[in-house]
Amino acid sequence: MFFEGVDFSALELPPAAQALREEVRTFLRSELATGAFTPHLGHTEFDAAFTLKVAERGWIGMTWPKRYGGAERSYLERFVVTEELLAAAAPCAAHWFGDRQTGPSLLRYGSEELKQRFLPAIARGECYFALGMSEPGSGSDLASVRTRAERVAGGWRVTGQKVWTSWAHRAHAFFVLCRTAPDTGNRHEGLSQLIVDLAAPGVTVRPIRFMNGHHHFNEVFLDNVFVSDEMVVGEISQGWKQVTSELALERSGPERYMTTFPLLVELIRRMGAAPDARARELVGKLSARLWSLRRMSLAIALTLDPGRGAQQGAARAGPDLATEAALVKDMGTFFERDIIEAARLLAAVEPTPDATDTFERYLAETIVCSPVATIRGGTTEVLRTLIARRLLGALK
Amino acid sequence: MLVESLTRLLKDHVDQKLLVAAKQQGWAPELWRKLDEAEFPRVSLPEEAGGAGGTLSDLAAVLRVAGRFAAPVPLAETAMLAGWMLAASGLPVPRGPLAAGPAHGETVTARREGSHWILSGTLTRVPWAQTASRLVLLAHTTTEAIVANVDPRHCRIARGRNLAGEPRDAVRLEDVPAEQAAIAGPGVTQETFRLRGALARSLLMAGALERALELSVEYAQQRVQFGRKIGQFQAIQHEIARLGGEVAAAVAAALSAAGAMERGGDVTLAVASAKIRTAEAARDGALIAHQVHGAIGVTDEHALHHSTLRLWAWREEYGNEAAWSTALGQAIQEGGAEPFWPAVTAH
């Protein structure tokens, strides 16, 4: 019923991946030692200098073909790099979207010209992407987007409004899901993906501040913005399929259960070598859940990994683990919350945003951001409906 | 291949009638005979000891399927515990259902009398003792550990049972001569016994949870209320999704722990995590399955209770989630904050 075709006895990272892990740890230790970044939880910080250093080591677009600036390494190696960056709460916002979403989409659907133009620049850590999906009237119901593109000579004129666009004020361009044909009744038809230059005439980016004053969200207004034909990703009217096709890997990665992990490490430090019975039990339980989620996530990554990163763009055969992937996100986001809950109950400190103590600062940062994980990238409710449909089949 | 043939065998033979009879009788001897003919009780045991060969992961797959069908036979005790202790100590594995002990916190003492080993001890809850042809024990002298094989007819057995009606018997040994005995082989310790027992229960629970989900999905697809199949209500859908999560996590944790034990090394994190996670899944999973079924699920005529009663029994056996969490938490805290992430990512 679950994990059919997965060989858990072979579920072990190869020595090459573990050697890479040591490289990443050494790099992160030296960055921390020199004060190159301060780890923050809650929001992934945007740090162009840090992204350049990650890129220099070949850790952005690392599964992509070499001809597009990639390193042709395996998904497992990427998994290792991702989990190490998360464990260190490193500032990855500048390259996260390009590495995880834009790049794979371009590899799979983009024209040769688009691949040449953007992939090497993303992998060099010089080009940042944002994602233009949600709109004021389209949150969970993404197919209801109303941003429209009108056909004009040599391209399209795009008009509409995107919202919750993380880091649009720092990114160079963003993927815009929009309507290129009138709604004919089938809402999944007539949607397309275009790349819009965020510096183009007609684009206005306005901040939406988070409740703690942090600025990463934006609303982006598009007023008759010209987009040339070359900037169409994949085929016109195939946008829905393109957007939903790469979800399995995206839903099951370590970013879905590790965003509050550094708080757990600080909790262990704070509880010390002689913890009380409650602390022992809670730390044990959380560790068991982390271990189990990671095995699920690894099982999915290993199964999807053809072992040849260069073929990432190709269709993958093998077991369908989309349900398992959605389950990782659902359970992972609640696990992240339960770390916060254990930390606050065991330590009994008042959360203070400006605390000098790392544990106390992490606690404050994670509490404020705790509602977000179960909303972004598919709400809990949407995910559970999708999971149930797969388990129950179509009921008539 | 192994999984397919076992699934077929259990599908053909384990039905409501057999399970109800086993609840009264303590087990299903006819089913055991069929499994025995097909060598399933000896999977993972070396052929030179009379085993069927195969890996620990093969045995893990067998136990998952056995749990799914609530097979009322001592497969786990025979292969994972008793057979393992015998084979690892260079002793042949006798045919027939085996029981194993002692449980955590209990001891069996051994002394030599001429060329014989004589065993004594009081054991409170030995799984399947009343149905076993031999009882395999890890016993201790003042200086060494031995593995011995005794005839249960030489022991005083007071029958007991768990929530699901599986035998859990009190066994008293008063100077019982061992039929066969040897110095305990490498790795045969009380600690490993407990780890293997916990792993076996995790695998059985993963299978039982799969069955609880299958039954719940089937029921939600058929039961009509308010003019609709209840699976069409979002409230029920979300409960099914949550149950699915618990089941998937239990399967991944139990099978991963078996893989870790097969590879060797320190398996405490893996096995403790598997027992904790499957026991947690048993708690939420069993109750969600019952909630979806409504009142019919709590009756003895419906099949669901064969799975849920076992989940409620098995989660306590070989250490419940509180015991394992506390031990795991203690070990993590003693290790300190920095080694924690490297330990999680060692595999």
Short mmCIF file of N, CA, C and O in Angstrom, two decimals, chain A residues 211-315:
data_model
loop_
_atom_site.label_atom_id
_atom_site.label_comp_id
_atom_site.label_asym_id
_atom_site.label_seq_id
_atom_site.Cartn_x
_atom_site.Cartn_y
_atom_site.Cartn_z
N MET A 211 4.24 39.69 10.25
CA MET A 211 3.78 40.25 11.53
C MET A 211 4.92 40.70 12.44
O MET A 211 4.70 41.50 13.35
N ASN A 212 6.13 40.21 12.18
CA ASN A 212 7.26 40.68 12.99
C ASN A 212 8.06 41.77 12.28
O ASN A 212 9.16 42.10 12.68
N GLY A 213 7.50 42.30 11.19
CA GLY A 213 8.16 43.38 10.47
C GLY A 213 9.08 42.91 9.37
O GLY A 213 9.57 43.72 8.56
N HIS A 214 9.33 41.61 9.29
CA HIS A 214 10.25 41.07 8.29
C HIS A 214 9.70 41.28 6.89
O HIS A 214 8.50 41.14 6.65
N HIS A 215 10.60 41.63 5.97
CA HIS A 215 10.16 41.83 4.59
C HIS A 215 10.72 40.75 3.68
O HIS A 215 11.91 40.73 3.39
N HIS A 216 9.89 39.79 3.32
CA HIS A 216 10.25 38.89 2.22
C HIS A 216 9.08 38.74 1.26
O HIS A 216 9.26 38.58 0.08
N PHE A 217 7.86 38.86 1.80
CA PHE A 217 6.68 38.82 0.94
C PHE A 217 6.53 40.12 0.17
O PHE A 217 6.86 41.19 0.68
N ASN A 218 5.96 40.00 -1.03
CA ASN A 218 5.63 41.19 -1.81
C ASN A 218 4.34 40.96 -2.56
O ASN A 218 3.91 39.82 -2.75
N GLU A 219 3.75 42.07 -3.01
CA GLU A 219 2.75 41.95 -4.05
C GLU A 219 3.37 42.55 -5.30
O GLU A 219 4.13 43.52 -5.23
N VAL A 220 3.10 41.92 -6.42
CA VAL A 220 3.71 42.37 -7.67
C VAL A 220 2.59 42.73 -8.65
O VAL A 220 1.73 41.89 -8.94
N PHE A 221 2.61 43.99 -9.10
CA PHE A 221 1.59 44.46 -10.05
C PHE A 221 2.17 44.42 -11.45
O PHE A 221 3.29 44.89 -11.67
N LEU A 222 1.42 43.86 -12.37
CA LEU A 222 1.87 43.77 -13.76
C LEU A 222 0.89 44.58 -14.60
O LEU A 222 -0.31 44.27 -14.65
N ASP A 223 1.41 45.65 -15.20
CA ASP A 223 0.53 46.53 -15.96
C ASP A 223 0.99 46.56 -17.41
O ASP A 223 1.93 47.28 -17.77
N ASN A 224 0.36 45.69 -18.21
CA ASN A 224 0.67 45.68 -19.65
C ASN A 224 2.16 45.42 -19.90
O ASN A 224 2.78 46.07 -20.74
N VAL A 225 2.72 44.48 -19.17
CA VAL A 225 4.16 44.18 -19.26
C VAL A 225 4.43 43.33 -20.50
O VAL A 225 3.79 42.29 -20.68
N PHE A 226 5.38 43.78 -21.33
CA PHE A 226 5.69 43.00 -22.54
C PHE A 226 6.62 41.84 -22.20
O PHE A 226 7.63 42.00 -21.52
N VAL A 227 6.23 40.64 -22.67
CA VAL A 227 7.06 39.44 -22.50
C VAL A 227 7.23 38.82 -23.88
O VAL A 227 6.24 38.50 -24.55
N SER A 228 8.47 38.66 -24.30
CA SER A 228 8.68 38.13 -25.66
C SER A 228 8.39 36.63 -25.71
O SER A 228 8.40 35.95 -24.70
N ASP A 229 8.14 36.15 -26.92
CA ASP A 229 7.79 34.73 -27.11
C ASP A 229 8.85 33.79 -26.54
O ASP A 229 8.54 32.69 -26.09
N GLU A 230 10.11 34.23 -26.57
CA GLU A 230 11.19 33.35 -26.09
C GLU A 230 11.05 33.07 -24.60
O GLU A 230 11.65 32.12 -24.08
N MET A 231 10.29 33.92 -23.90
CA MET A 231 10.20 33.77 -22.44
C MET A 231 9.04 32.88 -22.00
O MET A 231 8.74 32.79 -20.81
N VAL A 232 8.40 32.24 -22.97
CA VAL A 232 7.35 31.28 -22.62
C VAL A 232 8.02 29.97 -22.20
O VAL A 232 8.88 29.46 -22.90
N VAL A 233 7.64 29.45 -21.02
CA VAL A 233 8.21 28.19 -20.54
C VAL A 233 7.31 27.05 -21.02
O VAL A 233 6.12 27.01 -20.70
N GLY A 234 7.90 26.15 -21.78
CA GLY A 234 7.12 25.01 -22.27
C GLY A 234 6.12 25.46 -23.31
O GLY A 234 6.38 26.37 -24.11
N GLU A 235 4.93 24.86 -23.25
CA GLU A 235 3.94 25.17 -24.26
C GLU A 235 2.85 26.07 -23.71
O GLU A 235 2.48 25.96 -22.54
N ILE A 236 2.37 26.92 -24.58
CA ILE A 236 1.21 27.73 -24.22
C ILE A 236 0.04 26.79 -23.91
O ILE A 236 -0.15 25.77 -24.57
N SER A 237 -0.68 27.10 -22.86
CA SER A 237 -1.85 26.32 -22.41
C SER A 237 -1.49 25.04 -21.66
O SER A 237 -2.37 24.31 -21.23
N GLN A 238 -0.20 24.76 -21.48
CA GLN A 238 0.18 23.56 -20.71
C GLN A 238 0.66 23.92 -19.30
O GLN A 238 1.25 23.10 -18.60
N GLY A 239 0.41 25.16 -18.90
CA GLY A 239 0.94 25.66 -17.63
C GLY A 239 0.53 24.84 -16.41
O GLY A 239 1.33 24.61 -15.51
N TRP A 240 -0.71 24.40 -16.39
CA TRP A 240 -1.19 23.68 -15.21
C TRP A 240 -0.43 22.37 -15.03
O TRP A 240 0.04 22.05 -13.94
N LYS A 241 -0.32 21.64 -16.12
CA LYS A 241 0.39 20.36 -16.07
C LYS A 241 1.84 20.59 -15.63
O LYS A 241 2.39 19.87 -14.80
N GLN A 242 2.45 21.64 -16.19
CA GLN A 242 3.85 21.92 -15.88
C GLN A 242 4.03 22.27 -14.40
O GLN A 242 4.98 21.85 -13.76
N VAL A 243 3.09 23.05 -13.87
CA VAL A 243 3.21 23.49 -12.48
C VAL A 243 3.05 22.32 -11.52
O VAL A 243 3.73 22.22 -10.50
N THR A 244 2.14 21.39 -11.84
CA THR A 244 1.83 20.33 -10.89
C THR A 244 2.69 19.08 -11.04
O THR A 244 2.68 18.21 -10.19
N SER A 245 3.49 19.02 -12.13
CA SER A 245 4.17 17.75 -12.41
C SER A 245 5.37 17.46 -11.51
O SER A 245 5.70 16.31 -11.28
N GLU A 246 6.01 18.49 -10.99
CA GLU A 246 7.24 18.25 -10.25
C GLU A 246 7.04 18.29 -8.75
O GLU A 246 7.97 18.50 -7.98
N LEU A 247 5.79 18.08 -8.34
CA LEU A 247 5.50 18.29 -6.92
C LEU A 247 6.05 17.23 -5.99
O LEU A 247 6.36 17.50 -4.84
N ALA A 248 6.19 15.99 -6.47
CA ALA A 248 6.56 14.90 -5.57
C ALA A 248 7.85 15.19 -4.83
O ALA A 248 7.92 15.14 -3.61
N LEU A 249 8.88 15.54 -5.59
CA LEU A 249 10.18 15.79 -4.97
C LEU A 249 10.13 17.04 -4.11
O LEU A 249 10.69 17.09 -3.02
N GLU A 250 9.40 18.02 -4.60
CA GLU A 250 9.34 19.29 -3.90
C GLU A 250 8.63 19.15 -2.56
O GLU A 250 8.96 19.80 -1.59
N ARG A 251 7.64 18.25 -2.50
CA ARG A 251 6.85 18.11 -1.28
C ARG A 251 7.54 17.28 -0.22
O ARG A 251 7.14 17.28 0.92
N SER A 252 8.53 16.48 -0.62
CA SER A 252 9.04 15.50 0.33
C SER A 252 10.46 15.79 0.78
O SER A 252 11.06 14.98 1.46
N GLY A 253 11.03 16.92 0.40
CA GLY A 253 12.41 17.22 0.73
C GLY A 253 12.59 17.63 2.18
O GLY A 253 11.62 17.89 2.89
N PRO A 254 13.85 17.70 2.63
CA PRO A 254 14.14 18.05 4.02
C PRO A 254 13.60 19.43 4.42
O PRO A 254 13.39 19.67 5.61
N GLU A 255 13.38 20.32 3.45
CA GLU A 255 12.86 21.65 3.82
C GLU A 255 11.46 21.57 4.38
O GLU A 255 10.94 22.54 4.91
N ARG A 256 10.82 20.39 4.26
CA ARG A 256 9.46 20.22 4.76
C ARG A 256 9.40 19.75 6.21
O ARG A 256 8.33 19.65 6.79
N TYR A 257 10.52 19.36 6.78
CA TYR A 257 10.47 18.91 8.18
C TYR A 257 11.66 19.41 8.99
O TYR A 257 11.79 19.09 10.16
N MET A 258 12.55 20.20 8.37
CA MET A 258 13.77 20.58 9.09
C MET A 258 13.90 22.06 9.42
O MET A 258 14.92 22.48 9.94
N THR A 259 12.86 22.87 9.15
CA THR A 259 13.07 24.30 9.32
C THR A 259 13.17 24.73 10.78
O THR A 259 13.68 25.81 11.07
N THR A 260 12.71 23.91 11.72
CA THR A 260 12.91 24.27 13.13
C THR A 260 13.92 23.34 13.81
O THR A 260 14.11 23.40 15.03
N PHE A 261 14.58 22.50 13.02
CA PHE A 261 15.52 21.53 13.60
C PHE A 261 16.62 22.16 14.48
O PHE A 261 16.92 21.63 15.56
N PRO A 262 17.21 23.30 14.06
CA PRO A 262 18.26 23.87 14.92
C PRO A 262 17.76 24.21 16.33
O PRO A 262 18.55 24.22 17.28
N LEU A 263 16.47 24.46 16.46
CA LEU A 263 15.91 24.69 17.80
C LEU A 263 15.97 23.41 18.64
O LEU A 263 16.23 23.47 19.85
N LEU A 264 15.75 22.27 18.01
CA LEU A 264 15.85 20.99 18.73
C LEU A 264 17.27 20.77 19.24
O LEU A 264 17.48 20.34 20.38
N VAL A 265 18.25 21.09 18.40
CA VAL A 265 19.65 20.95 18.82
C VAL A 265 19.93 21.86 20.02
O VAL A 265 20.56 21.45 21.00
N GLU A 266 19.44 23.10 19.94
CA GLU A 266 19.65 24.03 21.06
C GLU A 266 18.90 23.56 22.31
O GLU A 266 19.36 23.78 23.44
N LEU A 267 17.75 22.92 22.12
CA LEU A 267 17.01 22.38 23.26
C LEU A 267 17.83 21.28 23.95
O LEU A 267 17.92 21.25 25.18
N ILE A 268 18.42 20.42 23.14
CA ILE A 268 19.26 19.34 23.69
C ILE A 268 20.41 19.95 24.49
O ILE A 268 20.73 19.54 25.60
N ARG A 269 21.01 21.01 23.92
CA ARG A 269 22.11 21.68 24.62
C ARG A 269 21.62 22.23 25.96
O ARG A 269 22.26 22.08 26.99
N ARG A 270 20.47 22.85 25.93
CA ARG A 270 19.95 23.50 27.14
C ARG A 270 19.56 22.50 28.22
O ARG A 270 19.71 22.76 29.41
N MET A 271 19.04 21.34 27.81
CA MET A 271 18.61 20.34 28.79
C MET A 271 19.79 19.65 29.46
O MET A 271 19.66 19.12 30.56
N GLY A 272 20.94 19.63 28.78
CA GLY A 272 22.16 19.14 29.41
C GLY A 272 22.21 17.65 29.66
O GLY A 272 21.34 16.89 29.22
N ALA A 273 23.22 17.21 30.39
CA ALA A 273 23.49 15.78 30.56
C ALA A 273 22.63 15.15 31.63
O ALA A 273 22.55 13.93 31.73
N ALA A 274 21.97 15.95 32.45
CA ALA A 274 21.12 15.38 33.50
C ALA A 274 19.69 15.93 33.38
O ALA A 274 19.20 16.62 34.27
N PRO A 275 19.01 15.60 32.30
CA PRO A 275 17.68 16.15 32.08
C PRO A 275 16.64 15.44 32.95
O PRO A 275 16.87 14.31 33.37
N ASP A 276 15.51 16.09 33.17
CA ASP A 276 14.46 15.40 33.92
C ASP A 276 13.74 14.42 33.00
O ASP A 276 13.97 14.38 31.79
N ALA A 277 12.84 13.62 33.61
CA ALA A 277 12.21 12.53 32.87
C ALA A 277 11.39 13.05 31.69
O ALA A 277 11.37 12.46 30.61
N ARG A 278 10.73 14.19 31.88
CA ARG A 278 9.89 14.74 30.81
C ARG A 278 10.75 15.16 29.62
O ARG A 278 10.40 14.94 28.46
N ALA A 279 11.89 15.78 29.92
CA ALA A 279 12.79 16.21 28.84
C ALA A 279 13.33 15.00 28.08
O ALA A 279 13.38 14.99 26.85
N ARG A 280 13.71 13.98 28.82
CA ARG A 280 14.23 12.77 28.15
C ARG A 280 13.19 12.19 27.21
O ARG A 280 13.48 11.86 26.07
N GLU A 281 11.95 12.09 27.71
CA GLU A 281 10.92 11.46 26.90
C GLU A 281 10.59 12.30 25.65
O GLU A 281 10.47 11.76 24.55
N LEU A 282 10.48 13.62 25.84
CA LEU A 282 10.15 14.47 24.68
C LEU A 282 11.26 14.49 23.65
O LEU A 282 11.01 14.42 22.44
N VAL A 283 12.50 14.59 24.11
CA VAL A 283 13.63 14.59 23.18
C VAL A 283 13.69 13.26 22.44
O VAL A 283 13.91 13.21 21.22
N GLY A 284 13.45 12.17 23.16
CA GLY A 284 13.44 10.85 22.53
C GLY A 284 12.35 10.75 21.46
O GLY A 284 12.58 10.26 20.36
N LYS A 285 11.16 11.22 21.79
CA LYS A 285 10.04 11.15 20.84
C LYS A 285 10.30 11.99 19.60
O LYS A 285 10.04 11.55 18.47
N LEU A 286 10.79 13.20 19.80
CA LEU A 286 11.05 14.07 18.65
C LEU A 286 12.14 13.47 17.77
O LEU A 286 12.07 13.54 16.54
N SER A 287 13.14 12.88 18.39
CA SER A 287 14.22 12.27 17.61
C SER A 287 13.70 11.10 16.78
O SER A 287 14.08 10.93 15.63
N ALA A 288 12.81 10.31 17.38
CA ALA A 288 12.23 9.18 16.65
C ALA A 288 11.42 9.67 15.45
O ALA A 288 11.47 9.08 14.37
N ARG A 289 10.71 10.77 15.64
CA ARG A 289 9.91 11.30 14.52
C ARG A 289 10.81 11.86 13.43
O ARG A 289 10.54 11.70 12.25
N LEU A 290 11.86 12.58 13.84
CA LEU A 290 12.81 13.10 12.85
C LEU A 290 13.42 11.96 12.05
O LEU A 290 13.48 11.98 10.82
N TRP A 291 13.86 10.93 12.78
CA TRP A 291 14.50 9.79 12.12
C TRP A 291 13.52 9.15 11.12
O TRP A 291 13.89 8.84 9.99
N SER A 292 12.27 8.99 11.52
CA SER A 292 11.28 8.35 10.65
C SER A 292 10.96 9.20 9.43
O SER A 292 10.87 8.69 8.31
N LEU A 293 10.79 10.51 9.63
CA LEU A 293 10.52 11.40 8.50
C LEU A 293 11.67 11.40 7.51
O LEU A 293 11.49 11.39 6.29
N ARG A 294 12.88 11.40 8.05
CA ARG A 294 14.05 11.41 7.18
C ARG A 294 14.14 10.11 6.38
O ARG A 294 14.51 10.13 5.21
N ARG A 295 13.79 8.98 6.99
CA ARG A 295 13.80 7.73 6.23
C ARG A 295 12.77 7.78 5.11
O ARG A 295 13.02 7.31 4.01
N MET A 296 11.60 8.36 5.38
CA MET A 296 10.58 8.48 4.33
C MET A 296 11.09 9.36 3.19
O MET A 296 10.96 9.04 2.02
N SER A 297 11.66 10.50 3.59
CA SER A 297 12.13 11.46 2.61
C SER A 297 13.26 10.86 1.76
O SER A 297 13.29 11.01 0.53
N LEU A 298 14.17 10.16 2.43
CA LEU A 298 15.27 9.51 1.74
C LEU A 298 14.77 8.41 0.80
O LEU A 298 15.28 8.25 -0.31
N ALA A 299 13.77 7.67 1.26
CA ALA A 299 13.22 6.59 0.42
C ALA A 299 12.66 7.19 -0.88
O ALA A 299 12.85 6.62 -1.95
N ILE A 300 12.02 8.34 -0.76
CA ILE A 300 11.45 8.98 -1.95
C ILE A 300 12.57 9.50 -2.85
O ILE A 300 12.59 9.28 -4.06
N ALA A 301 13.55 10.17 -2.24
CA ALA A 301 14.67 10.71 -3.03
C ALA A 301 15.44 9.60 -3.74
O ALA A 301 15.78 9.71 -4.91
N LEU A 302 15.68 8.51 -3.00
CA LEU A 302 16.43 7.39 -3.59
C LEU A 302 15.66 6.74 -4.74
O LEU A 302 16.24 6.30 -5.72
N THR A 303 14.36 6.65 -4.58
CA THR A 303 13.55 6.00 -5.60
C THR A 303 13.44 6.86 -6.85
O THR A 303 13.44 6.35 -7.96
N LEU A 304 13.37 8.19 -6.63
CA LEU A 304 13.25 9.08 -7.78
C LEU A 304 14.60 9.32 -8.44
O LEU A 304 14.67 9.81 -9.56
N ASP A 305 15.67 8.97 -7.72
CA ASP A 305 17.00 9.25 -8.23
C ASP A 305 17.43 8.18 -9.22
O ASP A 305 17.64 7.04 -8.86
N PRO A 306 17.53 8.53 -10.48
CA PRO A 306 17.95 7.53 -11.44
C PRO A 306 19.44 7.25 -11.32
O PRO A 306 19.97 6.39 -12.03
N GLY A 307 20.13 7.97 -10.44
CA GLY A 307 21.56 7.74 -10.28
C GLY A 307 22.37 8.54 -11.27
O GLY A 307 23.58 8.57 -11.22
N ARG A 308 21.70 9.18 -12.20
CA ARG A 308 22.40 9.99 -13.18
C ARG A 308 21.70 11.35 -13.22
O ARG A 308 20.69 11.51 -13.89
N GLY A 309 22.26 12.26 -12.47
CA GLY A 309 21.64 13.57 -12.35
C GLY A 309 21.41 14.26 -13.68
O GLY A 309 20.48 15.03 -13.85
N ALA A 310 22.25 13.92 -14.65
CA ALA A 310 22.17 14.59 -15.94
C ALA A 310 20.82 14.36 -16.62
O ALA A 310 20.41 15.14 -17.46
N GLN A 311 20.12 13.29 -16.21
CA GLN A 311 18.87 13.00 -16.89
C GLN A 311 17.68 13.55 -16.15
O GLN A 311 16.56 13.09 -16.34
N GLN A 312 17.92 14.50 -15.31
CA GLN A 312 16.83 15.00 -14.49
C GLN A 312 15.65 15.46 -15.33
O GLN A 312 14.51 15.32 -14.93
N GLY A 313 15.95 16.02 -16.50
CA GLY A 313 14.87 16.54 -17.33
C GLY A 313 13.99 15.45 -17.92
O GLY A 313 12.87 15.70 -18.30
N ALA A 314 14.52 14.23 -17.97
CA ALA A 314 13.77 13.16 -18.61
C ALA A 314 12.67 12.63 -17.70
O ALA A 314 12.73 12.77 -16.49
N ALA A 315 11.67 12.03 -18.30
CA ALA A 315 10.61 11.43 -17.51
C ALA A 315 11.19 10.28 -16.70
O ALA A 315 12.05 9.56 -17.17
#
